[in-house]
PDB file of C-alpha atoms in Angstrom:
ATOM      1  CA  MET A  17       0.000   0.000   0.000  1.00  0.00           C
ATOM      2  CA  ARG A  18       1.362   3.422  -0.901  1.00  0.00           C
ATOM      3  CA  ARG A  19       1.244   6.325   1.497  1.00  0.00           C
ATOM      4  CA  THR A  20       1.017   9.989   0.664  1.00  0.00           C
ATOM      5  CA  ALA A  21       1.788  13.131   2.652  1.00  0.00           C
ATOM      6  CA  GLY A  22      -1.089  14.279   4.807  1.00  0.00           C
ATOM      7  CA  THR A  23      -0.192  13.829   8.457  1.00  0.00           C
ATOM      8  CA  ALA A  24       0.024  16.676  10.930  1.00  0.00           C
ATOM      9  CA  LEU A  25       3.780  16.590  10.465  1.00  0.00           C
ATOM     10  CA  ALA A  26       3.415  17.382   6.774  1.00  0.00           C
ATOM     11  CA  GLY A  27       1.454  20.514   7.640  1.00  0.00           C
ATOM     12  CA  ALA A  28       4.040  21.546  10.164  1.00  0.00           C
ATOM     13  CA  LEU A  29       6.853  20.990   7.690  1.00  0.00           C
ATOM     14  CA  ALA A  30       5.083  23.013   5.051  1.00  0.00           C
ATOM     15  CA  ALA A  31       4.435  25.861   7.470  1.00  0.00           C
ATOM     16  CA  ALA A  32       8.108  25.900   8.377  1.00  0.00           C
ATOM     17  CA  GLY A  33       9.173  25.862   4.733  1.00  0.00           C
ATOM     18  CA  LEU A  34      10.826  22.484   5.214  1.00  0.00           C
ATOM     19  CA  LEU A  35       9.079  20.769   2.314  1.00  0.00           C
ATOM     20  CA  ALA A  36      11.128  22.832  -0.096  1.00  0.00           C
ATOM     21  CA  ALA A  37      14.378  21.484  -1.547  1.00  0.00           C
ATOM     22  CA  PRO A  38      17.347  21.653   0.849  1.00  0.00           C
ATOM     23  CA  ALA A  39      19.589  24.645   0.425  1.00  0.00           C
ATOM     24  CA  ALA A  40      22.565  24.195  -1.861  1.00  0.00           C
ATOM     25  CA  GLN A  41      24.987  25.122   0.914  1.00  0.00           C
ATOM     26  CA  SER A  42      24.775  23.974   4.503  1.00  0.00           C
ATOM     27  CA  ALA A  43      24.491  26.362   7.438  1.00  0.00           C
ATOM     28  CA  GLU A  44      26.710  26.024  10.468  1.00  0.00           C
ATOM     29  CA  PRO A  45      25.394  24.616  13.761  1.00  0.00           C
ATOM     30  CA  PRO A  46      23.796  27.272  15.971  1.00  0.00           C
ATOM     31  CA  ASP A  47      26.278  29.294  17.996  1.00  0.00           C
ATOM     32  CA  GLY A  48      27.148  27.449  21.185  1.00  0.00           C
ATOM     33  CA  TYR A  49      25.471  24.182  20.197  1.00  0.00           C
ATOM     34  CA  TYR A  50      28.607  22.175  20.959  1.00  0.00           C
ATOM     35  CA  ALA A  51      30.007  24.457  23.666  1.00  0.00           C
ATOM     36  CA  ASP A  52      29.817  21.784  26.376  1.00  0.00           C
ATOM     37  CA  ALA A  53      31.853  19.387  24.225  1.00  0.00           C
ATOM     38  CA  GLU A  54      34.746  21.736  23.533  1.00  0.00           C
ATOM     39  CA  GLY A  55      38.087  20.626  24.941  1.00  0.00           C
ATOM     40  CA  LYS A  56      36.851  17.124  25.792  1.00  0.00           C
ATOM     41  CA  SER A  57      37.946  13.767  24.394  1.00  0.00           C
ATOM     42  CA  GLY A  58      37.203  10.062  24.680  1.00  0.00           C
ATOM     43  CA  ALA A  59      34.472   8.999  27.098  1.00  0.00           C
ATOM     44  CA  GLU A  60      34.088  12.555  28.415  1.00  0.00           C
ATOM     45  CA  LEU A  61      33.438  13.837  24.894  1.00  0.00           C
ATOM     46  CA  LYS A  62      30.980  11.038  24.196  1.00  0.00           C
ATOM     47  CA  ALA A  63      29.022  11.824  27.365  1.00  0.00           C
ATOM     48  CA  ALA A  64      28.914  15.538  26.552  1.00  0.00           C
ATOM     49  CA  LEU A  65      27.715  14.864  23.011  1.00  0.00           C
ATOM     50  CA  HIS A  66      25.029  12.508  24.281  1.00  0.00           C
ATOM     51  CA  THR A  67      23.625  15.249  26.497  1.00  0.00           C
ATOM     52  CA  ILE A  68      23.728  17.806  23.689  1.00  0.00           C
ATOM     53  CA  ILE A  69      21.996  15.688  21.046  1.00  0.00           C
ATOM     54  CA  SER A  70      19.424  14.278  23.481  1.00  0.00           C
ATOM     55  CA  SER A  71      18.166  17.652  24.728  1.00  0.00           C
ATOM     56  CA  GLY A  72      15.046  19.325  23.343  1.00  0.00           C
ATOM     57  CA  VAL A  73      14.491  16.636  20.715  1.00  0.00           C
ATOM     58  CA  THR A  74      11.203  16.290  18.851  1.00  0.00           C
ATOM     59  CA  THR A  75      10.280  12.598  18.777  1.00  0.00           C
ATOM     60  CA  LEU A  76       8.486  11.374  15.664  1.00  0.00           C
ATOM     61  CA  ASN A  77       6.165   8.422  15.280  1.00  0.00           C
ATOM     62  CA  TYR A  78       6.772   5.871  12.543  1.00  0.00           C
ATOM     63  CA  ASP A  79       4.132   7.301  10.192  1.00  0.00           C
ATOM     64  CA  ASP A  80       5.683  10.766  10.523  1.00  0.00           C
ATOM     65  CA  VAL A  81       8.948   9.302   9.219  1.00  0.00           C
ATOM     66  CA  TRP A  82       7.481   8.953   5.709  1.00  0.00           C
ATOM     67  CA  ASP A  83       6.955  12.696   5.413  1.00  0.00           C
ATOM     68  CA  ALA A  84      10.211  13.567   7.136  1.00  0.00           C
ATOM     69  CA  LEU A  85      12.249  11.497   4.663  1.00  0.00           C
ATOM     70  CA  LYS A  86      10.517  13.196   1.761  1.00  0.00           C
ATOM     71  CA  THR A  87      12.161  16.374   3.051  1.00  0.00           C
ATOM     72  CA  THR A  88      15.517  15.164   4.346  1.00  0.00           C
ATOM     73  CA  ASP A  89      16.265  12.973   1.318  1.00  0.00           C
ATOM     74  CA  GLU A  90      14.667  15.047  -1.420  1.00  0.00           C
ATOM     75  CA  ASP A  91      16.499  14.917  -4.741  1.00  0.00           C
ATOM     76  CA  PRO A  92      17.957  18.425  -5.251  1.00  0.00           C
ATOM     77  CA  ALA A  93      17.528  17.963  -9.003  1.00  0.00           C
ATOM     78  CA  ASN A  94      13.880  16.850  -8.798  1.00  0.00           C
ATOM     79  CA  ALA A  95      11.684  18.017  -5.918  1.00  0.00           C
ATOM     80  CA  ALA A  96       9.134  15.281  -6.689  1.00  0.00           C
ATOM     81  CA  ASN A  97      11.648  12.541  -5.863  1.00  0.00           C
ATOM     82  CA  VAL A  98      13.812  11.198  -3.061  1.00  0.00           C
ATOM     83  CA  LEU A  99      17.320   9.766  -3.418  1.00  0.00           C
ATOM     84  CA  LEU A 100      17.702   6.144  -2.339  1.00  0.00           C
ATOM     85  CA  LEU A 101      20.640   5.461  -0.025  1.00  0.00           C
ATOM     86  CA  TYR A 102      22.209   2.312  -1.423  1.00  0.00           C
ATOM     87  CA  SER A 103      21.364   2.599  -5.125  1.00  0.00           C
ATOM     88  CA  GLY A 104      21.594   6.376  -5.452  1.00  0.00           C
ATOM     89  CA  GLU A 105      18.461   6.206  -7.609  1.00  0.00           C
ATOM     90  CA  SER A 106      16.009   9.099  -7.738  1.00  0.00           C
ATOM     91  CA  ARG A 107      12.480   7.777  -7.195  1.00  0.00           C
ATOM     92  CA  SER A 108       9.066   9.399  -6.836  1.00  0.00           C
ATOM     93  CA  LYS A 109       8.164  10.479  -3.312  1.00  0.00           C
ATOM     94  CA  ASP A 110       4.763   8.889  -3.864  1.00  0.00           C
ATOM     95  CA  ALA A 111       6.298   5.455  -4.563  1.00  0.00           C
ATOM     96  CA  ASN A 112       6.674   4.684  -0.861  1.00  0.00           C
ATOM     97  CA  GLY A 113       5.313   1.508   0.642  1.00  0.00           C
ATOM     98  CA  GLY A 114       6.046  -2.179   0.842  1.00  0.00           C
ATOM     99  CA  ASP A 115       5.652  -3.446  -2.701  1.00  0.00           C
ATOM    100  CA  SER A 116       8.341  -4.309  -5.208  1.00  0.00           C
ATOM    101  CA  GLY A 117       9.404  -1.075  -6.906  1.00  0.00           C
ATOM    102  CA  ASP A 118       8.541   1.010  -3.854  1.00  0.00           C
ATOM    103  CA  TRP A 119      10.961   2.645  -1.453  1.00  0.00           C
ATOM    104  CA  ASN A 120      10.692   2.094   2.269  1.00  0.00           C
ATOM    105  CA  ARG A 121      12.333   3.145   5.542  1.00  0.00           C
ATOM    106  CA  GLU A 122      15.733   1.541   6.021  1.00  0.00           C
ATOM    107  CA  HIS A 123      17.029   1.394   9.596  1.00  0.00           C
ATOM    108  CA  THR A 124      20.760   1.821   9.016  1.00  0.00           C
ATOM    109  CA  TRP A 125      21.216   0.598  12.593  1.00  0.00           C
ATOM    110  CA  ALA A 126      19.065  -2.502  12.115  1.00  0.00           C
ATOM    111  CA  LYS A 127      16.185  -2.369  14.578  1.00  0.00           C
ATOM    112  CA  SER A 128      16.702  -6.002  15.605  1.00  0.00           C
ATOM    113  CA  HIS A 129      20.138  -5.024  16.986  1.00  0.00           C
ATOM    114  CA  GLY A 130      18.748  -4.038  20.368  1.00  0.00           C
ATOM    115  CA  ASP A 131      15.155  -5.016  19.540  1.00  0.00           C
ATOM    116  CA  PHE A 132      13.892  -1.407  19.633  1.00  0.00           C
ATOM    117  CA  GLY A 133      11.219  -1.802  16.974  1.00  0.00           C
ATOM    118  CA  THR A 134       9.410   1.184  15.468  1.00  0.00           C
ATOM    119  CA  SER A 135       7.824   2.789  18.524  1.00  0.00           C
ATOM    120  CA  PRO A 136       8.922   6.415  19.049  1.00  0.00           C
ATOM    121  CA  GLY A 137      12.611   6.324  19.963  1.00  0.00           C
ATOM    122  CA  PRO A 138      15.596   4.865  18.121  1.00  0.00           C
ATOM    123  CA  GLY A 139      13.287   3.172  15.632  1.00  0.00           C
ATOM    124  CA  THR A 140      11.966   6.571  14.491  1.00  0.00           C
ATOM    125  CA  ASP A 141      15.199   8.578  14.753  1.00  0.00           C
ATOM    126  CA  ILE A 142      15.535  10.019  11.254  1.00  0.00           C
ATOM    127  CA  HIS A 143      19.289  10.488  11.564  1.00  0.00           C
ATOM    128  CA  HIS A 144      19.647   6.786  10.662  1.00  0.00           C
ATOM    129  CA  LEU A 145      16.453   6.223   8.680  1.00  0.00           C
ATOM    130  CA  ARG A 146      16.900   6.471   4.902  1.00  0.00           C
ATOM    131  CA  PRO A 147      14.810   5.739   1.797  1.00  0.00           C
ATOM    132  CA  THR A 148      15.864   2.488   0.138  1.00  0.00           C
ATOM    133  CA  ASP A 149      14.422   0.206  -2.495  1.00  0.00           C
ATOM    134  CA  VAL A 150      12.218  -2.442  -0.878  1.00  0.00           C
ATOM    135  CA  THR A 151      14.143  -5.338  -2.401  1.00  0.00           C
ATOM    136  CA  VAL A 152      17.564  -3.881  -1.586  1.00  0.00           C
ATOM    137  CA  ASN A 153      16.407  -3.199   1.986  1.00  0.00           C
ATOM    138  CA  SER A 154      15.438  -6.858   2.267  1.00  0.00           C
ATOM    139  CA  ILE A 155      18.843  -7.968   0.955  1.00  0.00           C
ATOM    140  CA  ARG A 156      20.616  -5.835   3.533  1.00  0.00           C
ATOM    141  CA  GLY A 157      18.241  -7.115   6.238  1.00  0.00           C
ATOM    142  CA  ASN A 158      19.868  -6.816   9.666  1.00  0.00           C
ATOM    143  CA  LYS A 159      23.419  -7.528   8.538  1.00  0.00           C
ATOM    144  CA  ASP A 160      26.377  -5.781  10.097  1.00  0.00           C
ATOM    145  CA  PHE A 161      28.679  -3.627   7.952  1.00  0.00           C
ATOM    146  CA  ASP A 162      31.990  -4.953   6.637  1.00  0.00           C
ATOM    147  CA  ASN A 163      33.986  -5.115   3.414  1.00  0.00           C
ATOM    148  CA  GLY A 164      33.484  -7.821   0.824  1.00  0.00           C
ATOM    149  CA  GLY A 165      30.867 -10.065  -0.703  1.00  0.00           C
ATOM    150  CA  GLU A 166      28.946 -10.398  -3.935  1.00  0.00           C
ATOM    151  CA  PRO A 167      27.290  -7.563  -5.895  1.00  0.00           C
ATOM    152  CA  VAL A 168      23.822  -6.532  -4.721  1.00  0.00           C
ATOM    153  CA  ASP A 169      21.122  -6.761  -7.397  1.00  0.00           C
ATOM    154  CA  GLY A 170      19.526  -3.368  -7.956  1.00  0.00           C
ATOM    155  CA  ALA A 171      22.232  -1.437  -6.125  1.00  0.00           C
ATOM    156  CA  PRO A 172      25.509  -1.333  -8.084  1.00  0.00           C
ATOM    157  CA  GLY A 173      28.631  -0.827  -5.996  1.00  0.00           C
ATOM    158  CA  ASN A 174      27.202  -2.494  -2.879  1.00  0.00           C
ATOM    159  CA  LEU A 175      28.364  -5.948  -1.796  1.00  0.00           C
ATOM    160  CA  THR A 176      26.939  -8.508   0.596  1.00  0.00           C
ATOM    161  CA  ASP A 177      27.583 -11.959   2.023  1.00  0.00           C
ATOM    162  CA  ASP A 178      25.933 -14.115   4.692  1.00  0.00           C
ATOM    163  CA  ASP A 179      26.654 -11.811   7.628  1.00  0.00           C
ATOM    164  CA  SER A 180      27.660  -8.383   6.326  1.00  0.00           C
ATOM    165  CA  PHE A 181      26.880  -5.594   3.896  1.00  0.00           C
ATOM    166  CA  GLU A 182      29.290  -3.187   2.197  1.00  0.00           C
ATOM    167  CA  ALA A 183      27.806   0.140   1.118  1.00  0.00           C
ATOM    168  CA  ARG A 184      28.845   1.756  -2.157  1.00  0.00           C
ATOM    169  CA  ASP A 185      31.807   4.113  -1.956  1.00  0.00           C
ATOM    170  CA  GLU A 186      29.695   7.272  -2.316  1.00  0.00           C
ATOM    171  CA  VAL A 187      27.820   6.652   0.969  1.00  0.00           C
ATOM    172  CA  LYS A 188      30.305   4.646   3.035  1.00  0.00           C
ATOM    173  CA  GLY A 189      31.019   7.662   5.229  1.00  0.00           C
ATOM    174  CA  ASP A 190      27.321   8.476   5.531  1.00  0.00           C
ATOM    175  CA  VAL A 191      26.663   4.976   6.865  1.00  0.00           C
ATOM    176  CA  ALA A 192      29.583   5.188   9.299  1.00  0.00           C
ATOM    177  CA  ARG A 193      28.493   8.544  10.708  1.00  0.00           C
ATOM    178  CA  MET A 194      24.889   7.384  11.141  1.00  0.00           C
ATOM    179  CA  ILE A 195      26.054   4.353  13.117  1.00  0.00           C
ATOM    180  CA  MET A 196      28.400   6.452  15.269  1.00  0.00           C
ATOM    181  CA  TYR A 197      25.584   8.928  15.955  1.00  0.00           C
ATOM    182  CA  MET A 198      23.310   6.121  17.151  1.00  0.00           C
ATOM    183  CA  GLY A 199      25.948   4.852  19.561  1.00  0.00           C
ATOM    184  CA  VAL A 200      26.145   8.285  21.181  1.00  0.00           C
ATOM    185  CA  ARG A 201      22.461   9.204  21.116  1.00  0.00           C
ATOM    186  CA  TRP A 202      21.025   5.966  22.483  1.00  0.00           C
ATOM    187  CA  ASP A 203      22.980   4.999  25.605  1.00  0.00           C
ATOM    188  CA  GLY A 204      20.341   3.090  27.559  1.00  0.00           C
ATOM    189  CA  GLY A 205      18.997   6.070  29.462  1.00  0.00           C
ATOM    190  CA  ASP A 206      15.725   6.455  27.549  1.00  0.00           C
ATOM    191  CA  GLY A 207      14.225   3.052  28.340  1.00  0.00           C
ATOM    192  CA  PHE A 208      15.828   1.499  25.264  1.00  0.00           C
ATOM    193  CA  ALA A 209      18.914  -0.688  24.937  1.00  0.00           C
ATOM    194  CA  ASP A 210      22.387   0.862  25.162  1.00  0.00           C
ATOM    195  CA  LEU A 211      23.474   0.829  21.516  1.00  0.00           C
ATOM    196  CA  GLU A 212      27.199   0.475  20.929  1.00  0.00           C
ATOM    197  CA  PRO A 213      29.170  -0.288  17.771  1.00  0.00           C
ATOM    198  CA  ASN A 214      31.676  -3.138  18.148  1.00  0.00           C
ATOM    199  CA  ASP A 215      34.271  -4.811  15.971  1.00  0.00           C
ATOM    200  CA  GLN A 216      32.489  -7.974  14.947  1.00  0.00           C
ATOM    201  CA  VAL A 217      29.741  -9.130  12.621  1.00  0.00           C
ATOM    202  CA  ASP A 218      26.806 -11.481  13.181  1.00  0.00           C
ATOM    203  CA  ASN A 219      25.710  -9.546  16.263  1.00  0.00           C
ATOM    204  CA  GLY A 220      22.161 -10.887  16.052  1.00  0.00           C
ATOM    205  CA  SER A 221      19.771  -9.229  18.514  1.00  0.00           C
ATOM    206  CA  ALA A 222      22.516  -7.807  20.745  1.00  0.00           C
ATOM    207  CA  PRO A 223      22.422  -3.969  20.956  1.00  0.00           C
ATOM    208  CA  ALA A 224      25.596  -3.788  18.882  1.00  0.00           C
ATOM    209  CA  ILE A 225      26.582  -3.448  15.245  1.00  0.00           C
ATOM    210  CA  GLY A 226      29.928  -3.750  13.493  1.00  0.00           C
ATOM    211  CA  LYS A 227      32.510  -3.414  12.411  1.00  0.00           C
ATOM    212  CA  ILE A 228      33.615  -0.168  13.961  1.00  0.00           C
ATOM    213  CA  SER A 229      37.179  -0.495  12.627  1.00  0.00           C
ATOM    214  CA  VAL A 230      35.784  -0.723   9.089  1.00  0.00           C
ATOM    215  CA  LEU A 231      33.305   2.083   9.703  1.00  0.00           C
ATOM    216  CA  LEU A 232      36.125   4.353  10.836  1.00  0.00           C
ATOM    217  CA  GLN A 233      37.927   3.556   7.586  1.00  0.00           C
ATOM    218  CA  TRP A 234      34.756   4.386   5.644  1.00  0.00           C
ATOM    219  CA  HIS A 235      34.442   7.645   7.587  1.00  0.00           C
ATOM    220  CA  GLU A 236      37.913   8.693   6.449  1.00  0.00           C
ATOM    221  CA  ALA A 237      37.569   7.425   2.876  1.00  0.00           C
ATOM    222  CA  ASP A 238      34.237   9.183   2.216  1.00  0.00           C
ATOM    223  CA  PRO A 239      34.353  12.643   3.836  1.00  0.00           C
ATOM    224  CA  VAL A 240      31.280  14.699   4.685  1.00  0.00           C
ATOM    225  CA  ASP A 241      29.854  16.487   1.639  1.00  0.00           C
ATOM    226  CA  ASP A 242      27.242  19.202   1.173  1.00  0.00           C
ATOM    227  CA  VAL A 243      24.445  16.694   0.594  1.00  0.00           C
ATOM    228  CA  GLU A 244      25.092  15.152   4.003  1.00  0.00           C
ATOM    229  CA  LYS A 245      25.450  18.570   5.650  1.00  0.00           C
ATOM    230  CA  ASN A 246      22.164  19.723   4.136  1.00  0.00           C
ATOM    231  CA  ARG A 247      20.446  16.572   5.383  1.00  0.00           C
ATOM    232  CA  ASN A 248      21.798  17.256   8.879  1.00  0.00           C
ATOM    233  CA  ASP A 249      20.358  20.782   8.717  1.00  0.00           C
ATOM    234  CA  ALA A 250      16.976  19.498   7.514  1.00  0.00           C
ATOM    235  CA  ILE A 251      16.844  16.984  10.369  1.00  0.00           C
ATOM    236  CA  PHE A 252      17.718  19.731  12.831  1.00  0.00           C
ATOM    237  CA  GLY A 253      14.708  21.654  11.522  1.00  0.00           C
ATOM    238  CA  ILE A 254      12.417  18.660  12.123  1.00  0.00           C
ATOM    239  CA  GLN A 255      13.877  16.613  14.981  1.00  0.00           C
ATOM    240  CA  LYS A 256      15.839  19.460  16.649  1.00  0.00           C
ATOM    241  CA  ASN A 257      19.155  17.668  17.037  1.00  0.00           C
ATOM    242  CA  ARG A 258      22.265  17.148  14.928  1.00  0.00           C
ATOM    243  CA  ASN A 259      24.772  14.439  14.047  1.00  0.00           C
ATOM    244  CA  PRO A 260      28.014  15.643  15.645  1.00  0.00           C
ATOM    245  CA  PHE A 261      30.171  13.471  13.376  1.00  0.00           C
ATOM    246  CA  ILE A 262      28.910  15.429  10.376  1.00  0.00           C
ATOM    247  CA  ASP A 263      29.575  18.785  12.026  1.00  0.00           C
ATOM    248  CA  HIS A 264      32.891  17.675  13.564  1.00  0.00           C
ATOM    249  CA  PRO A 265      34.318  14.657  11.694  1.00  0.00           C
ATOM    250  CA  GLU A 266      37.468  14.841  13.819  1.00  0.00           C
ATOM    251  CA  TRP A 267      35.505  13.641  16.849  1.00  0.00           C
ATOM    252  CA  ALA A 268      35.002  10.153  15.390  1.00  0.00           C
ATOM    253  CA  ALA A 269      38.550   9.029  16.213  1.00  0.00           C
ATOM    254  CA  SER A 270      38.322  10.475  19.716  1.00  0.00           C
ATOM    255  CA  VAL A 271      35.052   8.743  20.567  1.00  0.00           C
ATOM    256  CA  TYR A 272      35.529   5.472  18.668  1.00  0.00           C
ATOM    257  CA  GLY A 273      39.232   5.195  17.834  1.00  0.00           C
TER     258      GLY A 273
END
């Protein structure tokens, strides 16, 4: 079944001007947003960032996510479409649902890794939710991230095997920074599992996802670009928090190195 915009969130986004295409150039974080993190490193930095990105957040429900992604992942070249994460394809915003040929809501941090489902919380946090082709989403499933495997049908440049998924080069860093964000944002203090990246695959239902050593390599190999910065700004307009590893890529090594 296909869904169309029409929730209360859509009205709010329109009123705020957030249903328009993202700006071509990203704005900086608000003055002082990261003030409490300055001069910190390691566990102290991670704790400070958790407090910053957990404060004053607007929590979405799972239906709201449809409309949010139509804003955060809008194709800058075609306002009627969204860009799909793994394939890079531009597809109609109205082609969202669960049928073959549709796009759906990919949990980059697989929701089974911590069993958090789709109730408001980590399962509706749009920092790690991305439009993906239904079939490609199914192929990725709940696999951890690692290098290697066989080509993914419908998503050139991505590879997969029995227990891992390798994103295409153009979004490797995006994937890494989404995973690192989740490990900082969701630390067990909100009634959900304490999510933490580790350095293994086949994590199953444990609140962990790997491999952090590979994700750090992806973070360095695929630096933050304007598309990712603009998405961070759009999310800040909707959800009222930011991904610190987009704003300050240098913090990844301090928190996870």
